[in-house]
CSV table of C-alpha atoms in Angstrom, one decimal:
chain,number,residue,atom,x,y,z
C,1,MET,CA,-1.0,-16.2,-14.8
C,2,LYS,CA,-1.3,-18.0,-17.6
C,3,ASP,CA,-0.8,-21.3,-15.7
C,4,LYS,CA,-2.8,-20.4,-12.9
C,5,GLY,CA,-5.9,-18.6,-14.1
C,6,GLY,CA,-6.0,-20.2,-17.3
C,7,SER,CA,-5.2,-19.1,-20.8
C,8,ARG,CA,-5.0,-15.6,-21.7
C,9,ALA,CA,-8.2,-15.6,-23.6
C,10,ALA,CA,-9.8,-17.2,-20.4
C,11,VAL,CA,-8.7,-14.3,-18.5
C,12,ASP,CA,-10.1,-11.7,-20.6
C,13,GLU,CA,-13.3,-13.1,-20.8
C,14,ARG,CA,-13.3,-13.3,-16.9
C,15,TYR,CA,-12.3,-9.6,-17.2
C,16,ALA,CA,-15.0,-8.6,-19.8
C,17,GLN,CA,-17.6,-10.6,-17.7
C,18,TRP,CA,-16.6,-8.6,-14.3
C,19,LYS,CA,-16.4,-5.4,-15.7
C,20,SER,CA,-19.7,-5.5,-17.2
C,21,LEU,CA,-20.9,-6.0,-13.6
C,22,ILE,CA,-19.2,-3.2,-12.0
C,23,PRO,CA,-22.3,-0.9,-12.1
C,24,VAL,CA,-23.9,-3.9,-10.0
C,25,LEU,CA,-21.2,-4.8,-7.5
C,26,TYR,CA,-19.6,-1.6,-6.6
C,27,ASP,CA,-20.6,1.2,-5.0
C,28,TRP,CA,-17.4,3.2,-6.0
C,29,PHE,CA,-14.3,2.1,-8.1
C,30,ALA,CA,-11.4,3.6,-9.8
C,31,ASN,CA,-8.5,2.0,-11.7
C,32,HIS,CA,-4.7,3.6,-12.2
C,33,ASN,CA,-2.8,2.1,-14.3
C,34,LEU,CA,1.0,2.1,-12.9
C,35,VAL,CA,4.1,2.2,-15.5
C,36,TRP,CA,6.2,0.1,-13.1
C,37,PRO,CA,5.1,-2.4,-10.6
C,38,SER,CA,4.2,-1.2,-7.0
C,39,LEU,CA,4.9,-4.3,-4.5
C,40,SER,CA,2.9,-2.3,-1.8
C,41,CYS,CA,0.1,-0.3,-1.3
C,42,ARG,CA,-1.0,1.3,2.2
C,43,TRP,CA,-3.4,4.3,3.2
C,44,GLY,CA,-1.8,7.2,5.1
C,45,PRO,CA,-3.4,9.9,6.7
C,46,GLN,CA,-6.8,11.2,5.7
C,47,PHE,CA,-6.3,15.3,5.7
C,48,GLU,CA,-9.1,16.4,4.0
C,49,LYS,CA,-13.2,15.8,4.2
C,50,ALA,CA,-15.4,17.2,1.7
C,51,THR,CA,-19.3,16.8,1.1
C,52,TYR,CA,-18.6,14.0,-1.5
C,53,LYS,CA,-15.2,13.0,-1.2
C,54,ASN,CA,-12.2,12.6,1.2
C,55,ARG,CA,-8.8,13.1,0.7
C,56,GLN,CA,-6.3,10.5,1.9
C,57,ARG,CA,-2.4,10.0,1.5
C,58,LEU,CA,-1.5,6.8,-0.3
C,59,TYR,CA,2.0,5.1,-0.4
C,60,LEU,CA,2.9,3.2,-3.3
C,61,SER,CA,6.4,2.3,-4.9
C,62,GLU,CA,8.1,2.0,-8.5
C,63,GLN,CA,10.1,-1.3,-9.0
C,64,THR,CA,12.2,-0.1,-12.0
C,65,ASP,CA,14.6,-2.0,-14.2
C,66,GLY,CA,17.3,0.3,-13.5
C,67,THR,CA,16.8,3.0,-16.2
C,68,VAL,CA,15.4,5.2,-13.7
C,69,PRO,CA,15.9,5.1,-9.8
C,70,ASN,CA,13.5,2.7,-7.7
C,71,THR,CA,11.1,5.2,-5.7
C,72,LEU,CA,8.6,5.3,-2.5
C,73,VAL,CA,5.6,7.3,-4.1
C,74,ILE,CA,3.6,9.8,-1.9
C,75,ALA,CA,0.0,10.0,-3.5
C,76,ASN,CA,-3.3,11.8,-2.7
C,77,CYS,CA,-6.1,10.0,-3.5
C,78,GLU,CA,-9.7,11.3,-3.3
C,79,VAL,CA,-11.7,8.6,-2.0
C,80,VAL,CA,-15.7,9.3,-3.1
C,81,LYS,CA,-18.4,8.9,-0.4
C,82,PRO,CA,-20.8,5.9,-0.5
C,83,ARG,CA,-23.8,6.3,-2.6
C,84,VAL,CA,-22.0,9.3,-4.5
C,85,ALA,CA,-20.7,8.0,-7.8
C,86,ALA,CA,-22.9,7.3,-10.7
C,87,ALA,CA,-22.8,3.5,-12.1
C,88,GLU,CA,-21.9,4.7,-15.3
C,89,HIS,CA,-19.0,6.8,-13.9
C,90,ILE,CA,-17.5,3.7,-12.3
C,91,SER,CA,-17.4,1.2,-14.9
C,92,GLN,CA,-16.0,3.5,-18.3
C,93,PHE,CA,-12.5,3.7,-17.6
C,94,ASN,CA,-9.3,3.3,-19.8
C,95,GLU,CA,-6.9,0.1,-18.6
C,96,GLU,CA,-3.9,2.1,-19.6
C,97,ALA,CA,-4.9,5.3,-18.2
C,98,ARG,CA,-4.1,6.9,-14.7
C,99,SER,CA,-7.1,7.5,-12.5
C,100,PRO,CA,-8.4,11.2,-11.9
C,101,PHE,CA,-8.5,10.0,-8.3
C,102,VAL,CA,-4.9,9.3,-7.8
C,103,LYS,CA,-2.2,12.3,-7.9
C,104,LYS,CA,1.8,11.8,-7.2
C,105,TYR,CA,2.4,14.3,-4.6
C,106,LYS,CA,5.9,13.8,-3.4
C,107,THR,CA,8.8,10.9,-5.0
C,108,ILE,CA,11.0,9.8,-2.5
C,109,ILE,CA,14.5,7.9,-4.0
C,110,HIS,CA,14.7,4.7,-2.3
C,111,PRO,CA,18.0,3.2,-1.9
C,112,GLY,CA,17.1,-0.4,-3.6
C,113,GLU,CA,13.8,-1.4,-5.0
C,114,VAL,CA,10.3,-1.0,-2.1
C,115,ASN,CA,9.1,-4.5,-1.4
C,116,ARG,CA,7.3,-3.6,1.9
C,117,ILE,CA,5.7,-0.4,2.7
C,118,ARG,CA,4.0,-0.1,6.4
C,119,GLU,CA,2.6,3.0,8.4
C,120,LEU,CA,2.9,3.7,12.2
C,121,PRO,CA,-0.9,3.2,13.2
C,122,GLN,CA,-0.6,6.1,15.6
C,123,ASN,CA,1.1,8.6,13.2
C,124,SER,CA,0.6,7.2,9.4
C,125,LYS,CA,3.2,10.0,8.0
C,126,ILE,CA,5.9,7.7,9.5
C,127,ILE,CA,6.6,4.8,7.4
C,128,ALA,CA,9.0,1.8,7.5
C,129,THR,CA,10.1,0.2,4.1
C,130,HIS,CA,12.1,-2.9,3.6
C,131,THR,CA,14.4,-3.3,0.4
C,132,ASP,CA,17.2,-6.4,-0.6
C,133,SER,CA,19.3,-5.6,2.6
C,134,PRO,CA,19.5,-6.5,6.0
C,135,ASP,CA,18.1,-2.8,7.5
C,136,VAL,CA,14.7,-1.7,7.5
C,137,LEU,CA,14.4,2.4,6.8
C,138,ILE,CA,12.3,4.4,8.5
C,139,TRP,CA,11.1,7.6,6.7
C,140,ASP,CA,9.1,10.8,7.9
C,141,VAL,CA,7.4,11.4,4.4
C,142,GLU,CA,6.6,14.7,5.3
C,143,ALA,CA,9.8,16.0,6.2
C,144,GLN,CA,11.4,14.2,3.3
C,145,PRO,CA,11.9,16.5,0.2
C,146,ASN,CA,10.8,16.2,-2.8
C,147,ARG,CA,12.7,14.5,-5.6
C,148,HIS,CA,13.0,14.5,-9.5
C,149,ALA,CA,13.7,10.4,-10.3
C,150,VAL,CA,16.2,10.3,-12.9
C,151,LEU,CA,19.5,8.5,-13.4
C,152,GLY,CA,22.2,9.0,-11.3
C,153,ALA,CA,20.1,11.1,-8.8
C,154,THR,CA,21.4,10.5,-5.2
C,155,GLU,CA,19.3,8.4,-3.2
C,156,SER,CA,17.1,10.0,-0.4
C,157,ARG,CA,18.3,9.7,3.1
C,158,PRO,CA,16.3,7.8,5.3
C,159,ASP,CA,15.6,9.5,8.5
C,160,LEU,CA,16.6,6.1,10.5
C,161,ILE,CA,17.8,2.9,10.0
C,162,LEU,CA,17.1,-0.2,12.0
C,163,THR,CA,19.9,-2.5,12.3
C,164,GLY,CA,20.3,-5.9,13.8
C,165,HIS,CA,19.5,-8.6,10.7
C,166,GLN,CA,22.3,-10.5,9.9
C,167,GLU,CA,20.9,-11.0,6.6
C,168,ASN,CA,18.7,-9.5,4.0
C,169,ALA,CA,15.3,-8.8,5.3
C,170,GLU,CA,13.1,-8.3,2.4
C,171,PHE,CA,9.0,-8.8,3.3
C,172,ALA,CA,8.3,-9.2,6.9
C,173,LEU,CA,7.4,-6.0,8.4
C,174,ALA,CA,5.0,-4.8,10.9
C,175,MET,CA,4.2,-1.3,12.9
C,176,CYS,CA,2.8,-1.7,16.5
C,177,PRO,CA,-0.9,-0.3,16.9
C,178,ALA,CA,0.0,0.7,20.7
C,179,GLU,CA,3.7,2.1,20.8
C,180,PRO,CA,6.2,3.4,18.5
C,181,TYR,CA,7.7,-0.5,17.7
C,182,VAL,CA,8.4,-1.7,14.7
C,183,LEU,CA,9.1,-5.8,13.7
C,184,SER,CA,10.8,-7.4,10.9
C,185,GLY,CA,12.1,-11.1,9.3
C,186,GLY,CA,14.3,-12.2,7.4
C,187,LYS,CA,16.4,-15.0,5.4
C,188,ASP,CA,18.4,-15.2,8.7
C,189,LYS,CA,15.7,-16.8,10.2
C,190,SER,CA,14.9,-14.5,12.9
C,191,VAL,CA,12.3,-11.8,14.1
C,192,VAL,CA,14.0,-8.4,14.9
C,193,TRP,CA,12.2,-5.9,17.7
C,194,TRP,CA,12.8,-2.4,17.8
C,195,SER,CA,11.7,0.8,19.6
C,196,ILE,CA,12.0,3.8,17.5
C,197,GLN,CA,11.0,6.1,20.5
C,198,ASP,CA,14.3,6.5,22.3
C,199,HIS,CA,15.9,8.3,19.1
C,200,ILE,CA,13.2,9.6,17.3
C,201,SER,CA,10.3,11.2,20.1
C,202,ALA,CA,10.0,14.0,17.6
C,203,LEU,CA,9.4,11.7,14.9
C,204,GLY,CA,6.9,9.0,16.5
C,205,ASP,CA,5.0,11.6,18.2
C,206,SER,CA,4.9,15.1,17.7
C,207,SER,CA,3.1,16.2,20.6
C,208,LYS,CA,6.1,15.5,22.9
C,209,THR,CA,9.4,17.9,23.4
C,210,GLU,CA,12.5,16.0,22.0
C,211,SER,CA,14.3,14.1,24.6
C,212,SER,CA,18.0,14.6,24.9
C,213,GLY,CA,18.9,11.1,23.1
C,214,ALA,CA,16.5,12.4,20.3
C,215,SER,CA,18.0,15.9,19.8
C,216,GLY,CA,21.5,14.3,19.5
C,217,SER,CA,20.4,11.9,16.6
C,218,LYS,CA,18.2,13.8,15.2
C,219,GLN,CA,20.9,16.7,14.9
C,220,SER,CA,23.2,13.9,13.3
C,221,GLY,CA,20.7,12.6,10.9
C,222,LYS,CA,19.3,15.9,9.4
C,223,THR,CA,22.5,18.3,9.0
C,224,ALA,CA,22.2,18.4,4.8
C,225,ASN,CA,26.4,17.5,5.0
C,226,ASP,CA,26.3,14.6,7.0
C,227,LYS,CA,25.5,11.7,5.1
C,228,ASP,CA,24.7,9.1,8.0
C,229,SER,CA,21.3,8.8,8.8
C,230,PRO,CA,21.1,7.7,12.8
C,231,LYS,CA,20.8,3.9,13.4
C,232,VAL,CA,19.0,2.1,15.9
C,233,GLU,CA,19.7,-1.1,17.6
C,234,PRO,CA,17.3,-3.8,18.3
C,235,ARG,CA,15.3,-4.4,21.6
C,236,GLY,CA,15.4,-8.0,20.9
C,237,VAL,CA,15.9,-11.1,18.3
C,238,PHE,CA,14.1,-13.9,18.5
C,239,HIS,CA,14.9,-17.2,17.2
C,240,GLY,CA,12.4,-20.2,16.4
C,241,HIS,CA,12.1,-20.5,12.6
C,242,ASP,CA,14.1,-22.9,11.0
C,243,SER,CA,13.5,-20.8,7.5
C,244,THR,CA,13.2,-17.1,6.1
C,245,VAL,CA,10.6,-15.7,8.0
C,246,GLU,CA,8.2,-14.2,5.6
C,247,ASP,CA,5.4,-12.1,7.7
C,248,VAL,CA,5.1,-10.6,11.2
C,249,GLN,CA,2.4,-9.1,13.2
C,250,PHE,CA,1.8,-7.3,16.2
C,251,CYS,CA,-1.0,-8.5,18.9
C,252,PRO,CA,-3.3,-5.5,18.7
C,253,SER,CA,-3.5,-5.3,22.5
C,254,SER,CA,0.2,-5.4,23.4
C,255,ALA,CA,3.3,-4.0,22.2
C,256,GLN,CA,5.3,-6.9,24.2
C,257,GLU,CA,3.3,-10.1,22.0
C,258,PHE,CA,3.6,-10.6,18.3
C,259,CYS,CA,3.8,-13.7,15.8
C,260,SER,CA,5.6,-14.6,12.9
C,261,VAL,CA,5.0,-17.3,10.1
C,262,GLY,CA,8.0,-18.4,7.8
C,263,ASP,CA,8.8,-20.6,4.6
C,264,ASP,CA,9.2,-23.5,7.4
C,265,SER,CA,5.3,-23.8,7.3
C,266,CYS,CA,5.4,-23.0,11.1
C,267,LEU,CA,3.2,-20.0,12.9
C,268,ILE,CA,4.9,-19.2,15.9
C,269,LEU,CA,3.8,-16.6,18.9
C,270,TRP,CA,6.2,-14.6,20.6
C,271,ASP,CA,6.1,-12.9,24.2
C,272,ALA,CA,8.9,-10.4,25.0
C,273,ARG,CA,8.3,-10.1,28.5
C,274,THR,CA,9.3,-14.0,28.9
C,275,GLY,CA,12.3,-14.1,26.4
C,276,THR,CA,13.4,-14.7,23.0
C,277,SER,CA,12.3,-18.1,22.1
C,278,PRO,CA,8.8,-19.2,21.3
C,279,ALA,CA,5.8,-18.8,23.5
C,280,VAL,CA,3.8,-21.2,21.2
C,281,LYS,CA,4.9,-22.9,17.9
C,282,VAL,CA,2.4,-24.3,15.5
C,283,GLU,CA,4.8,-26.7,13.4
C,284,LYS,CA,2.6,-27.5,10.4
C,285,ALA,CA,0.4,-24.5,10.2
C,286,HIS,CA,-0.1,-24.9,6.6
C,287,GLY,CA,0.8,-27.6,3.9
C,288,GLY,CA,3.4,-25.3,2.4
C,289,ASP,CA,5.5,-21.7,2.9
C,290,VAL,CA,3.7,-19.3,4.7
C,291,HIS,CA,3.5,-16.0,3.5
C,292,CYS,CA,1.1,-14.1,5.5
C,293,VAL,CA,-0.2,-13.3,9.3
C,294,ASP,CA,-2.6,-10.9,10.3
C,295,TRP,CA,-4.4,-10.4,13.8
C,296,ASN,CA,-7.6,-9.1,14.5
C,297,LEU,CA,-8.3,-5.8,15.8
C,298,HIS,CA,-11.3,-6.8,17.5
C,299,ASP,CA,-10.9,-9.7,18.9
C,300,VAL,CA,-7.3,-10.7,19.7
C,301,ASN,CA,-7.9,-14.2,20.3
C,302,TYR,CA,-8.0,-15.0,16.4
C,303,ILE,CA,-5.0,-14.7,13.8
C,304,LEU,CA,-5.3,-15.4,10.1
C,305,THR,CA,-2.4,-17.3,7.9
C,306,GLY,CA,-2.3,-17.4,4.2
C,307,SER,CA,-0.1,-19.9,2.3
C,308,ALA,CA,1.7,-21.5,-1.0
C,309,ASP,CA,-1.0,-24.2,-0.2
C,310,ASN,CA,-3.5,-21.9,-1.6
C,311,SER,CA,-5.5,-21.9,1.6
C,312,VAL,CA,-6.3,-19.3,4.3
C,313,ARG,CA,-6.9,-20.7,7.6
C,314,MET,CA,-8.0,-19.0,10.9
C,315,TRP,CA,-6.4,-19.7,14.5
C,316,ASP,CA,-7.9,-19.1,18.0
C,317,ARG,CA,-4.8,-18.7,20.1
C,318,ARG,CA,-6.6,-20.1,23.1
C,319,ASN,CA,-6.0,-23.8,21.7
C,320,LEU,CA,-2.9,-23.2,19.9
C,321,GLY,CA,-1.4,-25.5,22.7
C,322,SER,CA,2.1,-25.9,23.4
C,323,GLY,CA,4.3,-28.6,21.8
C,324,GLY,CA,3.0,-27.8,18.4
C,325,ALA,CA,-0.6,-28.8,19.1
C,326,GLY,CA,-3.9,-27.0,18.0
C,327,SER,CA,-5.5,-26.9,14.8
C,328,PRO,CA,-7.1,-23.9,12.9
C,329,ILE,CA,-10.7,-23.3,13.7
C,330,HIS,CA,-11.4,-23.1,9.9
C,331,LYS,CA,-9.3,-23.4,6.5
C,332,PHE,CA,-11.0,-20.9,3.9
C,333,GLU,CA,-10.5,-22.8,0.3
C,334,GLY,CA,-11.2,-20.5,-2.7
C,335,HIS,CA,-8.1,-19.6,-4.3
C,336,LYS,CA,-6.3,-21.3,-7.3
C,337,ALA,CA,-3.1,-20.1,-6.3
C,338,ALA,CA,-0.5,-19.0,-3.7
C,339,VAL,CA,-2.0,-17.1,-1.2
C,340,LEU,CA,0.2,-13.5,-0.7
C,341,CYS,CA,-1.9,-11.0,1.5
C,342,VAL,CA,-4.8,-11.7,4.6
C,343,GLN,CA,-6.1,-8.7,6.2
C,344,TRP,CA,-9.1,-8.7,9.1
C,345,SER,CA,-11.5,-5.5,8.1
C,346,PRO,CA,-11.3,-3.0,10.5
C,347,ASP,CA,-15.4,-2.5,10.2
C,348,LYS,CA,-16.4,-5.8,11.0
C,349,ALA,CA,-14.8,-8.1,13.1
C,350,SER,CA,-15.7,-11.6,11.4
C,351,VAL,CA,-14.8,-10.3,8.0
C,352,PHE,CA,-11.3,-10.6,6.2
C,353,GLY,CA,-9.7,-10.3,2.7
C,354,SER,CA,-7.8,-12.4,1.3
C,355,SER,CA,-5.4,-11.9,-2.1
C,356,ALA,CA,-3.6,-14.5,-4.1
C,357,GLU,CA,-1.5,-15.4,-7.2
C,358,ASP,CA,-4.8,-16.4,-9.3
C,359,GLY,CA,-5.5,-12.4,-9.5
C,360,PHE,CA,-8.8,-12.6,-7.1
C,361,LEU,CA,-9.4,-10.6,-3.9
C,362,ASN,CA,-11.5,-13.0,-1.8
C,363,VAL,CA,-13.7,-11.1,0.8
C,364,TRP,CA,-14.8,-13.5,3.7
C,365,ASP,CA,-16.7,-13.4,6.6
C,366,HIS,CA,-16.1,-16.5,9.2
C,367,GLU,CA,-19.6,-16.1,10.8
C,368,LYS,CA,-21.3,-17.2,7.7
C,369,VAL,CA,-19.5,-20.6,7.7
C,370,GLY,CA,-22.0,-23.4,8.4
C,371,LYS,CA,-24.6,-21.2,7.7
C,372,LYS,CA,-27.3,-21.4,4.4
C,373,LYS,CA,-24.6,-21.0,1.5
C,374,ASN,CA,-24.3,-21.3,-2.0
C,375,PRO,CA,-23.1,-25.0,-2.7
C,376,ASN,CA,-21.0,-23.7,-5.8
C,377,SER,CA,-19.2,-20.8,-3.3
C,378,PRO,CA,-16.4,-21.8,-0.8
C,379,ALA,CA,-17.8,-21.7,2.4
C,380,GLY,CA,-17.6,-18.0,4.2
C,381,LEU,CA,-16.6,-16.5,1.1
C,382,PHE,CA,-19.0,-13.4,0.4
C,383,PHE,CA,-17.4,-11.3,-2.2
C,384,GLN,CA,-14.8,-12.0,-5.0
C,385,HIS,CA,-13.2,-9.1,-6.6
C,386,ALA,CA,-11.8,-9.9,-10.0
C,387,GLY,CA,-10.7,-6.7,-11.2
C,388,HIS,CA,-7.2,-7.9,-11.8
C,389,ARG,CA,-5.4,-9.7,-14.5
C,390,ASP,CA,-2.6,-11.0,-12.5
C,391,LYS,CA,-1.0,-11.8,-9.2
C,392,ILE,CA,-2.5,-9.0,-6.3
C,393,VAL,CA,0.9,-8.5,-4.3
C,394,ASP,CA,-0.7,-6.3,-1.8
C,395,PHE,CA,-4.2,-4.6,-0.5
C,396,HIS,CA,-4.9,-2.6,2.3
C,397,TRP,CA,-8.5,-1.6,3.9
C,398,ASN,CA,-8.8,1.8,4.8
C,399,SER,CA,-9.5,2.7,8.3
C,400,SER,CA,-11.0,6.2,7.7
C,401,ASP,CA,-13.5,5.4,4.8
C,402,PRO,CA,-15.3,2.0,5.9
C,403,TRP,CA,-15.4,-1.0,3.3
C,404,THR,CA,-13.0,1.1,1.2
C,405,ILE,CA,-9.9,-1.3,-0.1
C,406,VAL,CA,-6.7,-0.4,-1.9
C,407,SER,CA,-5.3,-3.3,-4.1
C,408,VAL,CA,-2.4,-3.3,-6.5
C,409,SER,CA,-1.3,-6.5,-8.9
C,410,ASP,CA,1.9,-6.9,-10.4
C,411,ASP,CA,1.0,-7.3,-14.1
C,412,GLY,CA,4.7,-8.6,-15.5
C,413,GLU,CA,3.0,-11.9,-16.4
C,414,SER,CA,-0.1,-10.9,-18.4
C,415,THR,CA,1.2,-7.5,-19.8
C,416,GLY,CA,4.6,-7.7,-19.6
C,417,GLY,CA,5.0,-4.7,-17.1
C,418,GLY,CA,3.6,-2.4,-14.8
C,419,GLY,CA,0.6,-3.0,-12.4
C,420,THR,CA,-2.7,-2.0,-11.6
C,421,LEU,CA,-3.7,0.2,-9.0
C,422,GLN,CA,-7.5,-0.2,-7.8
C,423,ILE,CA,-9.5,1.5,-5.7
C,424,TRP,CA,-13.1,0.4,-4.6
C,425,ARG,CA,-16.1,-0.3,-2.0
C,426,MET,CA,-18.4,-3.0,-2.7
C,427,SER,CA,-22.0,-2.0,-2.7
C,428,ASP,CA,-23.4,-2.0,0.7
C,429,LEU,CA,-26.6,-3.9,-0.2
C,430,ILE,CA,-24.0,-7.2,-0.2
C,431,TYR,CA,-22.7,-6.8,3.2
C,432,ARG,CA,-25.6,-5.0,5.1
C,433,PRO,CA,-28.5,-7.5,7.0
C,434,GLU,CA,-30.3,-9.2,4.6
C,435,ASP,CA,-33.8,-8.1,5.9
C,436,GLU,CA,-32.6,-4.1,5.8
C,437,VAL,CA,-31.5,-4.9,2.4
C,438,LEU,CA,-34.9,-6.5,1.4
C,439,THR,CA,-36.9,-3.7,3.1
C,440,GLU,CA,-34.7,-0.9,1.3
C,441,LEU,CA,-35.2,-2.8,-2.4
C,442,GLU,CA,-39.1,-3.0,-1.3
C,443,ASN,CA,-39.6,0.6,-0.8
C,444,PHE,CA,-37.3,1.4,-3.7
C,445,LYS,CA,-39.7,-0.8,-5.7
C,446,ALA,CA,-43.2,0.8,-4.3
C,447,HIS,CA,-41.3,4.4,-5.3
C,448,LEU,CA,-40.4,3.6,-8.9
C,449,ALA,CA,-44.2,2.5,-8.9
C,450,SER,CA,-45.6,5.7,-7.2
C,451,CYS,CA,-43.1,7.5,-9.9
C,452,ALA,CA,-44.8,5.6,-13.2
C,453,PRO,CA,-46.5,7.6,-15.2
C,454,ARG,CA,-50.1,7.2,-15.2
C,455,SER,CA,-52.0,5.5,-17.9
């Protein structure tokens, strides 16, 4: 952080300035100090709706130094509804404290550190994890027993193990919105595709009765004296990258189409219906390793990539062309260090977020590119979350609570350990149509005038 975000003093000054602006910038904000860093943060299912807040599962991990086991943490999070929280409440917090809005619900003792967590969109109590191994681990978090994480405790047993990588697969991981399919990329330069349906119809879809295949595997995996989790072999192994695959994503409208990015600077589109070779390959998608990719839920023509070259690029799959031809529709330049995570907003088709090693989470709107803009601000950038003081390793838009984001930073370089989890929602005055906002402010001004004591 010192070399990327300036000196420690500069970072602290920037942070203090940001903190003073919380009441203006945010509708709601919560800060949760983590003893151990979490390399991933994901929303699980919403399970309770109340008048002023909703309750939802949150998935985190604890990356420890070995004195206690690595864990997968299921927390209950209270998400305060829009226009409920008082400004003074959201800006008064202690950086070293845990948040009253985040409570640990269950601990799973994970075999190895958790590098990435992804939930199954159609049944988000099923999650997949990556660790420093070739396998993908599948967990039914509600069925897993709660464990006490002490040194020497036996590891929790995954509900399923997906095999097929030849070398470690540490980061690239995705679950399909349409079918219970899983995608992974690894150091073996391959993209591997599985269906978890045949083995665990009971896990993937609780409404179905177990098929004969499922009951067989389920029995073998669930009996207390049997130590082996059932294993699933891949539907396909896809070759086309020349280096480690860093991220993968399904096409939201098709379970057979997906994309991947890697340290070879390539973006590759795949179609399982036509074989295991690339459908389209963009050779030099960036000027460095490509760390992350996301496919637009609302418009499946648009794909985002983020890279070690500090930029985010937006692609239109209709003009990628074959033979590596095709250039991005736009390059979003605003980060000062490697981009680690990109994600389209579920709430507005043209909006996305990007987080980076510079400690910023930027929110962009590609429709704002080319419109009247602040000359000092990068094109398309309309909000910058500056609450973290070290690299933001993951963030996730909440599909149940609009415009609500969870983000997590690994604070090893700034404070010597731990991490910071933040849950936040920008003020709606920032993203609503300008004329609507101005009308509301005028009405508020008139209201204040009518409330003023008559002289």
